[in-house]
mmCIF file of C-alpha atoms and ligand atoms in Angstrom:
data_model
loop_
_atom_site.group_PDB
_atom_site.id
_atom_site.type_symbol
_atom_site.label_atom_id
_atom_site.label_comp_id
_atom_site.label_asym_id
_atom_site.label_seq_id
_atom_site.Cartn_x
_atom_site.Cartn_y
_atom_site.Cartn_z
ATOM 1 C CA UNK A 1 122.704 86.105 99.474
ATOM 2 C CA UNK A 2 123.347 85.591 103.350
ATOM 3 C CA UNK A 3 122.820 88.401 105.524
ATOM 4 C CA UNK A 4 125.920 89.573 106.228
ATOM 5 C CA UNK A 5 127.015 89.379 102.209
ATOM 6 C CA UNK A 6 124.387 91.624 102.026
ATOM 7 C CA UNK A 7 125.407 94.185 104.238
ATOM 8 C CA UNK A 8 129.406 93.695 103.318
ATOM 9 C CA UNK A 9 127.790 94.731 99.970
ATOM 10 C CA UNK A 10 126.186 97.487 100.744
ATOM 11 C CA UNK A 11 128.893 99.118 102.769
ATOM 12 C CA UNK A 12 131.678 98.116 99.847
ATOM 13 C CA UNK A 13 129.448 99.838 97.439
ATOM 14 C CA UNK A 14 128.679 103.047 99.596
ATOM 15 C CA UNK A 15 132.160 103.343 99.798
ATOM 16 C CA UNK A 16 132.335 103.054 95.638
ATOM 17 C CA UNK A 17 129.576 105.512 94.826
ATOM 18 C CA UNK A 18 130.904 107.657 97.800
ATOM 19 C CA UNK A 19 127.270 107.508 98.962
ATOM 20 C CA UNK A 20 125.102 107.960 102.351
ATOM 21 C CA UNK A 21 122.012 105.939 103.272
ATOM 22 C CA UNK A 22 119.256 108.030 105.014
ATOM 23 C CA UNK A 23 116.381 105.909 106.293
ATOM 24 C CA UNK A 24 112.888 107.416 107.581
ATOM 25 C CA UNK A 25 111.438 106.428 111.087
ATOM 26 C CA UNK A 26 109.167 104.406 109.265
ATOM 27 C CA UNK A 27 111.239 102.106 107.348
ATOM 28 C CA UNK A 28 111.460 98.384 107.953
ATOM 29 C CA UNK A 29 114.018 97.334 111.064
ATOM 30 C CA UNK A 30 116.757 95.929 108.536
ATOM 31 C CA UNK A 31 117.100 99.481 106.783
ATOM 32 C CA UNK A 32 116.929 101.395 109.696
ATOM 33 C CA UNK A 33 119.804 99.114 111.083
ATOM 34 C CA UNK A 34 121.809 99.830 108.051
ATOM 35 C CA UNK A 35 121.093 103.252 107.921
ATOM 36 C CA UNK A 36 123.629 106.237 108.297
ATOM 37 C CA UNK A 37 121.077 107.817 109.777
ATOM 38 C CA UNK A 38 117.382 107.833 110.371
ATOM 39 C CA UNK A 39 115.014 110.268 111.093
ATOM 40 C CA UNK A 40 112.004 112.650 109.923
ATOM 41 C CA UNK A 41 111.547 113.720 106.636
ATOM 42 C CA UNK A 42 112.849 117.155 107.234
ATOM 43 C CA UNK A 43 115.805 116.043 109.261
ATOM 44 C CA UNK A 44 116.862 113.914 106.845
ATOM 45 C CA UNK A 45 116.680 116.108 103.958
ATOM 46 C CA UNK A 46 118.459 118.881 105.429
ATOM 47 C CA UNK A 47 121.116 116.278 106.553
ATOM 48 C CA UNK A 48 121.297 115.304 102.917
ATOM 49 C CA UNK A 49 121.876 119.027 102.343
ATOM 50 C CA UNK A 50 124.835 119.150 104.816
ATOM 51 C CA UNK A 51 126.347 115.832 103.428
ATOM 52 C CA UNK A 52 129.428 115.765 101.847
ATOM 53 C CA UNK A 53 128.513 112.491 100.355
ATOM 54 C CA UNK A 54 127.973 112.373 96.226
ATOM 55 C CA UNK A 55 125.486 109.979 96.304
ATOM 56 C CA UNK A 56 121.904 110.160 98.619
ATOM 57 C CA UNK A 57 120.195 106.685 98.872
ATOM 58 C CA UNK A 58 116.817 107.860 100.276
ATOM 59 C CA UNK A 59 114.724 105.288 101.811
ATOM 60 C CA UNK A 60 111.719 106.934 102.599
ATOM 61 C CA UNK A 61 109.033 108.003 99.979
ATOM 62 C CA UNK A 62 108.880 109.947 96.960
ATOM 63 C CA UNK A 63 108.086 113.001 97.946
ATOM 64 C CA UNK A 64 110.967 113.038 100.750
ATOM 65 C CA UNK A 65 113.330 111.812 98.123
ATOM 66 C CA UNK A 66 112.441 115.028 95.984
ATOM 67 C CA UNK A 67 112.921 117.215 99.070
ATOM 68 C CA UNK A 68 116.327 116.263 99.288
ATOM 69 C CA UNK A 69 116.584 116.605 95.805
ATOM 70 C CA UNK A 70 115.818 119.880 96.075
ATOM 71 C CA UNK A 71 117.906 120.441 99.173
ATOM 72 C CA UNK A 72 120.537 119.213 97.905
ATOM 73 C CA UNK A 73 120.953 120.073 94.155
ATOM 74 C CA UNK A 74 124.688 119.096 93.314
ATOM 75 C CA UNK A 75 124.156 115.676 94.805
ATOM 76 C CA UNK A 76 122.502 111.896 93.061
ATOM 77 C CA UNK A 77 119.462 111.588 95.359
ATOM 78 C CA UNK A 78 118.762 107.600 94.578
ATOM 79 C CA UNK A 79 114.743 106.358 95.715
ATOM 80 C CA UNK A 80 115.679 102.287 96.060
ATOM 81 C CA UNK A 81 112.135 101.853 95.143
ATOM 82 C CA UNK A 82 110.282 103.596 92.253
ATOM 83 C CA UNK A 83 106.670 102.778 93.481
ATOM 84 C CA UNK A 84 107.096 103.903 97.046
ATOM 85 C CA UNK A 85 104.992 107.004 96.869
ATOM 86 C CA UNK A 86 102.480 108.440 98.905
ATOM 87 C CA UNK A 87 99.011 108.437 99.075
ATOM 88 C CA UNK A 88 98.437 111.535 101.227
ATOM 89 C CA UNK A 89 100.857 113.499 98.746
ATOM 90 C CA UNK A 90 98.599 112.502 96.179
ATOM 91 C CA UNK A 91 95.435 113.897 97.194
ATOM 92 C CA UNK A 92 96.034 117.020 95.663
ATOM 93 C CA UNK A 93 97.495 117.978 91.926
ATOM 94 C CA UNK A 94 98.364 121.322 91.392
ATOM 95 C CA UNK A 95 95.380 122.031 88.955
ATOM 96 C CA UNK A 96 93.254 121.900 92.679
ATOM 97 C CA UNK A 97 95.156 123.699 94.382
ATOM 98 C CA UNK A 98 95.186 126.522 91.904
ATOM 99 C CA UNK A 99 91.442 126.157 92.135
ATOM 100 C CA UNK A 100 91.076 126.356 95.802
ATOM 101 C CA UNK A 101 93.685 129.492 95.593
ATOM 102 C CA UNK A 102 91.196 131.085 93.252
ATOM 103 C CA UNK A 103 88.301 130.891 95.295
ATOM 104 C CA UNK A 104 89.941 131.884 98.626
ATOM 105 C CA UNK A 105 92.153 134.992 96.608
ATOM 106 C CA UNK A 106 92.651 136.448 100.551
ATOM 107 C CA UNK A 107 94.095 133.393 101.932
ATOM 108 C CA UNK A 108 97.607 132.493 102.247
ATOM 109 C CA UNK A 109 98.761 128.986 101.427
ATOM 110 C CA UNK A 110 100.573 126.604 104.097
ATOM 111 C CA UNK A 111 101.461 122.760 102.104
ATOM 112 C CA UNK A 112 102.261 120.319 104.674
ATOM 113 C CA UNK A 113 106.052 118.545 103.650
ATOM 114 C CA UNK A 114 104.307 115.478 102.872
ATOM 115 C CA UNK A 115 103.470 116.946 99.528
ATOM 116 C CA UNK A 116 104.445 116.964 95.728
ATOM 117 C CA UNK A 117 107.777 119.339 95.085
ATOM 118 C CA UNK A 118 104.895 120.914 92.279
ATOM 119 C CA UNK A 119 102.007 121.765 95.094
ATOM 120 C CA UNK A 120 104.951 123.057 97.077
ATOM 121 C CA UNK A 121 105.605 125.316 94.280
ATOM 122 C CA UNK A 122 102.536 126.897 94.180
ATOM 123 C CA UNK A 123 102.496 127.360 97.939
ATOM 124 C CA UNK A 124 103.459 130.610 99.952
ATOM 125 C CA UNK A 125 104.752 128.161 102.638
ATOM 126 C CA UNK A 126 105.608 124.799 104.000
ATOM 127 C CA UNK A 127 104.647 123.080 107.280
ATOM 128 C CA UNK A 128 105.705 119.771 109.135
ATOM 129 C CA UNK A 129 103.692 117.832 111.451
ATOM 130 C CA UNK A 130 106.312 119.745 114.572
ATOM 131 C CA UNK A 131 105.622 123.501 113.572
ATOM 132 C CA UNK A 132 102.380 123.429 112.119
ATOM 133 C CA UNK A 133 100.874 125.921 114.619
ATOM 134 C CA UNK A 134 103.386 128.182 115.080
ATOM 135 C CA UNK A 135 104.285 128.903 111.273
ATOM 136 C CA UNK A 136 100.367 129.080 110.802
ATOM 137 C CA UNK A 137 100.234 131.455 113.803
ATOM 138 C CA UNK A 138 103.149 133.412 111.979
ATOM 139 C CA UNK A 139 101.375 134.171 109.133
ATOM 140 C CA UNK A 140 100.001 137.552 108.094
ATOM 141 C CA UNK A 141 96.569 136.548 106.812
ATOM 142 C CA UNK A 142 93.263 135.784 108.477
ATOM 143 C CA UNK A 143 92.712 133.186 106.151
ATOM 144 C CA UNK A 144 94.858 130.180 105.631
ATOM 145 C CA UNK A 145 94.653 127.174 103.342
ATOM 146 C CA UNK A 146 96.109 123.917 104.484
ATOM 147 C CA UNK A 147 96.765 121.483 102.347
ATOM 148 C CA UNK A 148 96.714 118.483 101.838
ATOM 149 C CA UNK A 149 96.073 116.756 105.287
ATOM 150 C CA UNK A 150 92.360 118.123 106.602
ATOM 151 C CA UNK A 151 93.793 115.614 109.973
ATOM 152 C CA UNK A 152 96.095 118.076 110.464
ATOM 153 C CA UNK A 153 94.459 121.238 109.340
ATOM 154 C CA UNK A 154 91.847 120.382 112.238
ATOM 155 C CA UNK A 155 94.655 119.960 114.996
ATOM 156 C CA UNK A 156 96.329 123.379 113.719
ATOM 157 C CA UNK A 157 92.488 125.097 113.762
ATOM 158 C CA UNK A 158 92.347 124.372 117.430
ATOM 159 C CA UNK A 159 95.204 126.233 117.963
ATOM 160 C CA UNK A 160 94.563 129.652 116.246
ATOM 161 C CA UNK A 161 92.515 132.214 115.425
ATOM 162 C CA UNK A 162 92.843 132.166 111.802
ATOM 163 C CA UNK A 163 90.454 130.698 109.514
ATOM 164 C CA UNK A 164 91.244 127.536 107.978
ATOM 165 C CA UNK A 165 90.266 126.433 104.755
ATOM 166 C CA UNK A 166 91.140 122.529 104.917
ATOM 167 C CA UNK A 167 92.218 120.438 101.879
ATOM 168 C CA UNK A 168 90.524 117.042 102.519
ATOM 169 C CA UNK A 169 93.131 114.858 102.083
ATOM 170 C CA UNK A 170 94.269 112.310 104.814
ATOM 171 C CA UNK A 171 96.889 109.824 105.307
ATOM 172 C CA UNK A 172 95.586 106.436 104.512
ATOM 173 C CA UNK A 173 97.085 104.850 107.406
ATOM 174 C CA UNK A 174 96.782 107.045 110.324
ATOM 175 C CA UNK A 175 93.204 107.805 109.021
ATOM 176 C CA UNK A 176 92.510 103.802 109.889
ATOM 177 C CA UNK A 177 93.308 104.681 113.897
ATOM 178 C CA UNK A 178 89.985 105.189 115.745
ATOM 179 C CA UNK A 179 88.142 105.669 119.056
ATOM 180 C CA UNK A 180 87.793 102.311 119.668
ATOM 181 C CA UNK A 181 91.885 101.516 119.304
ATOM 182 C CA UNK A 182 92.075 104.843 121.962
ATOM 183 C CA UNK A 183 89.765 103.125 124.374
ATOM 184 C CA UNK A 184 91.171 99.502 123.976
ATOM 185 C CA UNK A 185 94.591 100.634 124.260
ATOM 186 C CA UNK A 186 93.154 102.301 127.419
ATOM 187 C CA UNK A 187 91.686 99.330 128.660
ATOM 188 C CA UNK A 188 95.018 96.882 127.675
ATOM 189 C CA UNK A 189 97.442 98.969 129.575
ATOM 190 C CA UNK A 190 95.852 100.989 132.215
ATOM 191 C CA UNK A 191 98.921 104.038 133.379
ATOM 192 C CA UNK A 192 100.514 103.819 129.745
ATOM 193 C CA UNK A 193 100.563 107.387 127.998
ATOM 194 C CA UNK A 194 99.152 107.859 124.744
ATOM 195 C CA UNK A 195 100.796 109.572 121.932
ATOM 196 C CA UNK A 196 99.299 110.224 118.561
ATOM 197 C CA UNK A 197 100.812 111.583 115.619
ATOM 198 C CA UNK A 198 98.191 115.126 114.052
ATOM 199 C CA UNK A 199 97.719 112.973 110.849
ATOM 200 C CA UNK A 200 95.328 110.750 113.225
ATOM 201 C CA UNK A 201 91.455 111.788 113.176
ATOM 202 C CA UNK A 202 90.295 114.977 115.099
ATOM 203 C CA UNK A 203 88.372 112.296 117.709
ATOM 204 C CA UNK A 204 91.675 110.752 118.503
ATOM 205 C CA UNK A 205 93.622 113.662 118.604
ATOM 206 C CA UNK A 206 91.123 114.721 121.478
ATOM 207 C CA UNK A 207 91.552 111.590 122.936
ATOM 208 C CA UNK A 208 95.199 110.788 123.065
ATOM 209 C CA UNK A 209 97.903 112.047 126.178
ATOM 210 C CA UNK A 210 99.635 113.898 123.717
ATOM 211 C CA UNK A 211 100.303 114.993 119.694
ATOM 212 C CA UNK A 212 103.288 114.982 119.059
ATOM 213 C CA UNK A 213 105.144 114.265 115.452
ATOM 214 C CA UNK A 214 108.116 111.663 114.591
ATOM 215 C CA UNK A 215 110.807 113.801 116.460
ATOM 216 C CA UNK A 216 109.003 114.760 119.146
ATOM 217 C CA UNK A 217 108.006 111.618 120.640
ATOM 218 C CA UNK A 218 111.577 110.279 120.473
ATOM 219 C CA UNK A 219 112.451 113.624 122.597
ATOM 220 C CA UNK A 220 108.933 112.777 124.532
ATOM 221 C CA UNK A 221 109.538 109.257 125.260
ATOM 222 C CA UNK A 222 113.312 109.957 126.091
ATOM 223 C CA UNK A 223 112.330 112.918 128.799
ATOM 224 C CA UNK A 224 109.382 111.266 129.949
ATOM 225 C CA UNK A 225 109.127 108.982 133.612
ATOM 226 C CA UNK A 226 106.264 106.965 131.584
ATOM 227 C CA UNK A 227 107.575 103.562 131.389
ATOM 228 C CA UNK A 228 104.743 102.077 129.061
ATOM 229 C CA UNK A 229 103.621 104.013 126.231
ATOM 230 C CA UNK A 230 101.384 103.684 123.242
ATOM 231 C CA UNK A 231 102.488 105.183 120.067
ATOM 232 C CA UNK A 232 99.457 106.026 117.279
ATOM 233 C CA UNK A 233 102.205 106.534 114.296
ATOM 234 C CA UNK A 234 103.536 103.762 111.729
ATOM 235 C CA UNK A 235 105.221 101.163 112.957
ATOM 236 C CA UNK A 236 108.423 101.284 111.790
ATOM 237 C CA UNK A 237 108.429 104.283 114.824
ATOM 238 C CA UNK A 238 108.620 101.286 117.155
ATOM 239 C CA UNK A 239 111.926 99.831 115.771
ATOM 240 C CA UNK A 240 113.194 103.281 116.399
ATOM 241 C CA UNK A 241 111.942 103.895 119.721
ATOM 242 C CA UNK A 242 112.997 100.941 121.326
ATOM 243 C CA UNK A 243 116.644 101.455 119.984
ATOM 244 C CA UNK A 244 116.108 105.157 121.698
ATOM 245 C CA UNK A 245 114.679 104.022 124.763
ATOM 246 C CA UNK A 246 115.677 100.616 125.789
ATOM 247 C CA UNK A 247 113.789 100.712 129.202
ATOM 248 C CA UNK A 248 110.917 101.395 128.123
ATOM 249 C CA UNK A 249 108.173 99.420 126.720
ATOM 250 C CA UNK A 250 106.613 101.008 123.369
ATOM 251 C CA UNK A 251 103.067 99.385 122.004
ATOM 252 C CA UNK A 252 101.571 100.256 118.788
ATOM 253 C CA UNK A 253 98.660 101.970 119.091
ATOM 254 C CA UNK A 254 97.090 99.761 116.532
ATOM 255 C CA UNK A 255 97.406 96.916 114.319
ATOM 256 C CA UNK A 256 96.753 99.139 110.938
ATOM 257 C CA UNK A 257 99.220 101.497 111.186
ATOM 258 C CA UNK A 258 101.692 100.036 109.091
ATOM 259 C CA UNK A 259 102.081 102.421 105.689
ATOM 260 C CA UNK A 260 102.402 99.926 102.822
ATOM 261 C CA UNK A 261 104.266 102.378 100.637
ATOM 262 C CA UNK A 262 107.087 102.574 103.573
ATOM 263 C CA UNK A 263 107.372 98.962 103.466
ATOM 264 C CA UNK A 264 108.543 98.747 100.129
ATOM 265 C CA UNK A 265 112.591 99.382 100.598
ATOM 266 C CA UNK A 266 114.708 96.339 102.187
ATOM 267 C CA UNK A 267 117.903 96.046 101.834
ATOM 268 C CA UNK A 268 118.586 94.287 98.551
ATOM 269 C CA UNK A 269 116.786 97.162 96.967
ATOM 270 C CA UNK A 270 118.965 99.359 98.810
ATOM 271 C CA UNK A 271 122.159 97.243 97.474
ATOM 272 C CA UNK A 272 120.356 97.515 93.847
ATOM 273 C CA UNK A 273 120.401 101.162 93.839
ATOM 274 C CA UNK A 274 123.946 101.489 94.673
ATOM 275 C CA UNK A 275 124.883 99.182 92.529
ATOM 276 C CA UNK A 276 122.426 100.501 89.483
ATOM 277 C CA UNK A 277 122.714 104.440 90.740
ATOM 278 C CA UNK A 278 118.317 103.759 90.556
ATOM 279 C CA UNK A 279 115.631 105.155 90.488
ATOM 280 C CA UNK A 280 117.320 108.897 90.405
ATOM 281 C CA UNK A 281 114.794 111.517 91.728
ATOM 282 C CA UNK A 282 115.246 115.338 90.074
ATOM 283 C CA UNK A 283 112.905 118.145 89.872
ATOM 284 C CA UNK A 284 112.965 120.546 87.188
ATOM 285 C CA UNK A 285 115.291 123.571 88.029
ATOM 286 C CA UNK A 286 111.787 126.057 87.771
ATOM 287 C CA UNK A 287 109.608 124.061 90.554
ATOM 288 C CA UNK A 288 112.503 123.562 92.740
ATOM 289 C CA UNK A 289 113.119 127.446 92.936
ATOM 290 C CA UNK A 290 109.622 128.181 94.479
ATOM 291 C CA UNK A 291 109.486 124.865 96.096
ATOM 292 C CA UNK A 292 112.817 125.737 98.204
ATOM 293 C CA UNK A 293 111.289 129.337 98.327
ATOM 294 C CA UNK A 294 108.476 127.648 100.756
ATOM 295 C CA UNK A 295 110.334 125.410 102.196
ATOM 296 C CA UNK A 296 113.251 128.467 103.321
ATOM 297 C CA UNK A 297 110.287 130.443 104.633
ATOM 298 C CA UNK A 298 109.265 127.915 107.245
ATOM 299 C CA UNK A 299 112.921 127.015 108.767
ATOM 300 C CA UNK A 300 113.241 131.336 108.705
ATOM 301 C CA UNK A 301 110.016 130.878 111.041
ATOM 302 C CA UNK A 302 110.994 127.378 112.970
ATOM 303 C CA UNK A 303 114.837 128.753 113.541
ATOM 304 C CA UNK A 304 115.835 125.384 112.148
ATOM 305 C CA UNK A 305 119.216 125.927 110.489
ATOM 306 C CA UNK A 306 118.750 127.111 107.138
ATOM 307 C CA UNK A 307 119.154 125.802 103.580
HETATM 308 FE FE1 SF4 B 401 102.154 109.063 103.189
HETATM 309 FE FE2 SF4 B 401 100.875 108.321 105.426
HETATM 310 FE FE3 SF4 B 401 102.567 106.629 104.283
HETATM 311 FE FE4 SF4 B 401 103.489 108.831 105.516
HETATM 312 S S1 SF4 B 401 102.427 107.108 106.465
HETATM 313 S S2 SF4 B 401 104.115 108.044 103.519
HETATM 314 S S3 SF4 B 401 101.829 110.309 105.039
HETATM 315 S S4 SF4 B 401 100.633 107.415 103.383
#
């Protein structure tokens, strides 16, 4: 089918199925473009919360599917591609975590987003990559497990007194970034800023200009009188930044930060879903209710507008 058939379709069926398309600052350039809106995981499942739309086609990742799922529980929330999960997500089943809750009975569990709806369940509270700190730094125990990104749990232990008790799980492809890609990058374009996203290794996060998540270095690069900057996030972050900041010149901090798992939706799969209403994504009306529980707990910390 040509290009443009494609997209005709797509619009003539989201129309049909009285449906929005929410695409992830990762995603490949074609589904951002036809996208009703793109963003971070937590932006776009509380805009699938606010929708008036039926039908959510999610391109993202599982779990961000199932968060909107869970935001959203009168609404179809549609993953174009079944296999697209996530690796990080996975590092932890909720047998472990029960385990690790066990052994640290004081401590009070914060479960990075990027995590199953079921290890959500079983946490006291939810983090993103943006308010890690500050809802740690919120809570009232000395002890606090984070889970399942140890990447992140190290940023977040710089930054308070509590004690953290890291999950080590990682994200496979920000894990790949390393010193030598900081000091290359350094070397390639002497004055550029660095940015790195807290999933990144503790030595880069040292290393970099700045941390920053998905949201903030679109605010960050927008603000910023840097003209050349170096992003250490996926990819699919430069599609988005470039759209955002047309005079400025965005390089990818390096080569192996592309998530495979992100790469999976175009837009035939897209059309496919609309057309097939696949592959649903529900989560059973028990785990959603202390899921959401966590999830409400952080935006009553953050001030983001509520569920
Ligand atoms: Fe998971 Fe990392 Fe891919 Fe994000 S980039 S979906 S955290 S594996």
């Amino acid at each position: 089918m040509e290009k443009c058939d494609l997209t005709d379709k797509i619009i003539e069926l989201k129309e049909k199925r009285d449906a929005v398309i929410l695409a992830h600052n990762y995603q490949i350039a074609e589904v951002q473009d036809i996208a009703d809106h793109v963003g971070d995981s937590l932006e776009l499942s509380q805009l699938a919360a606010e929708s008036k739309a039926d039908v959510i086609v999610f391109c993202g990742v599982h779990f961000m599917a199932e968060s909107a799922a869970m935001l959203a529980p009168d609404k179809i929330v549609l993953l174009p591609e079944a296999a697209a999960g996530c690796p990080l997500a996975d590092m932890i089943s909720v047998d472990e975590l029960l385990s690790l809750k066990k052994e640290n009975p004081n401590a009070a569990v914060a479960t990075y987003i990027n995590s199953s709806a079921a290890v959500k369940a079983e946490s006291d509270i939810c983090i993103t990559s943006a308010n890690a700190i500050k809802v740690v730094n919120s809570l009232n125990a000395d002890e606090v497990i984070i889970t399942p990104d140890g990447n992140l749990a190290s940023y977040i232990s710089k930054s308070t007194d509590k004690k953290i008790i890291a999950w080590p799980g990682y994200c496979i492809t920000h894990h790949r970034v390393t010193l030598d890609d900081i000091k290359l990058a350094r070397e390639n374009h002497p004055g550029a800023v660095i940015i790195v996203h807290p999933e990144c290794r503790p030595e880069v996060v040292a290393n970099a200009d700045k941390v920053l998540g998905t949201g903030g270095m679109i605010r960050y690069a927008q603000e910023t009188d840097h003209e050349d900057i170096i992003i250490g996030t996926e990819e699919g972050m430069i599609h988005r930044l470039r759209k955002e900041c047309p005079g400025k010149r965005f390089f990818l901090l390096s080569s192996s930060l592309v998530c495979p798992n992100m790469k999976y939706t175009n837009r035939q799969k897209v059309a496919s879903a609309l057309e097939n209403m696949e592959h649903r994504i529900t989560v059973k009306p028990e785990v959603r209710k202390r899921a959401v529980d966590s999830l409400r707990k952080m935006l009553a910390v953050t001030s983001v507008k509520g569920v």
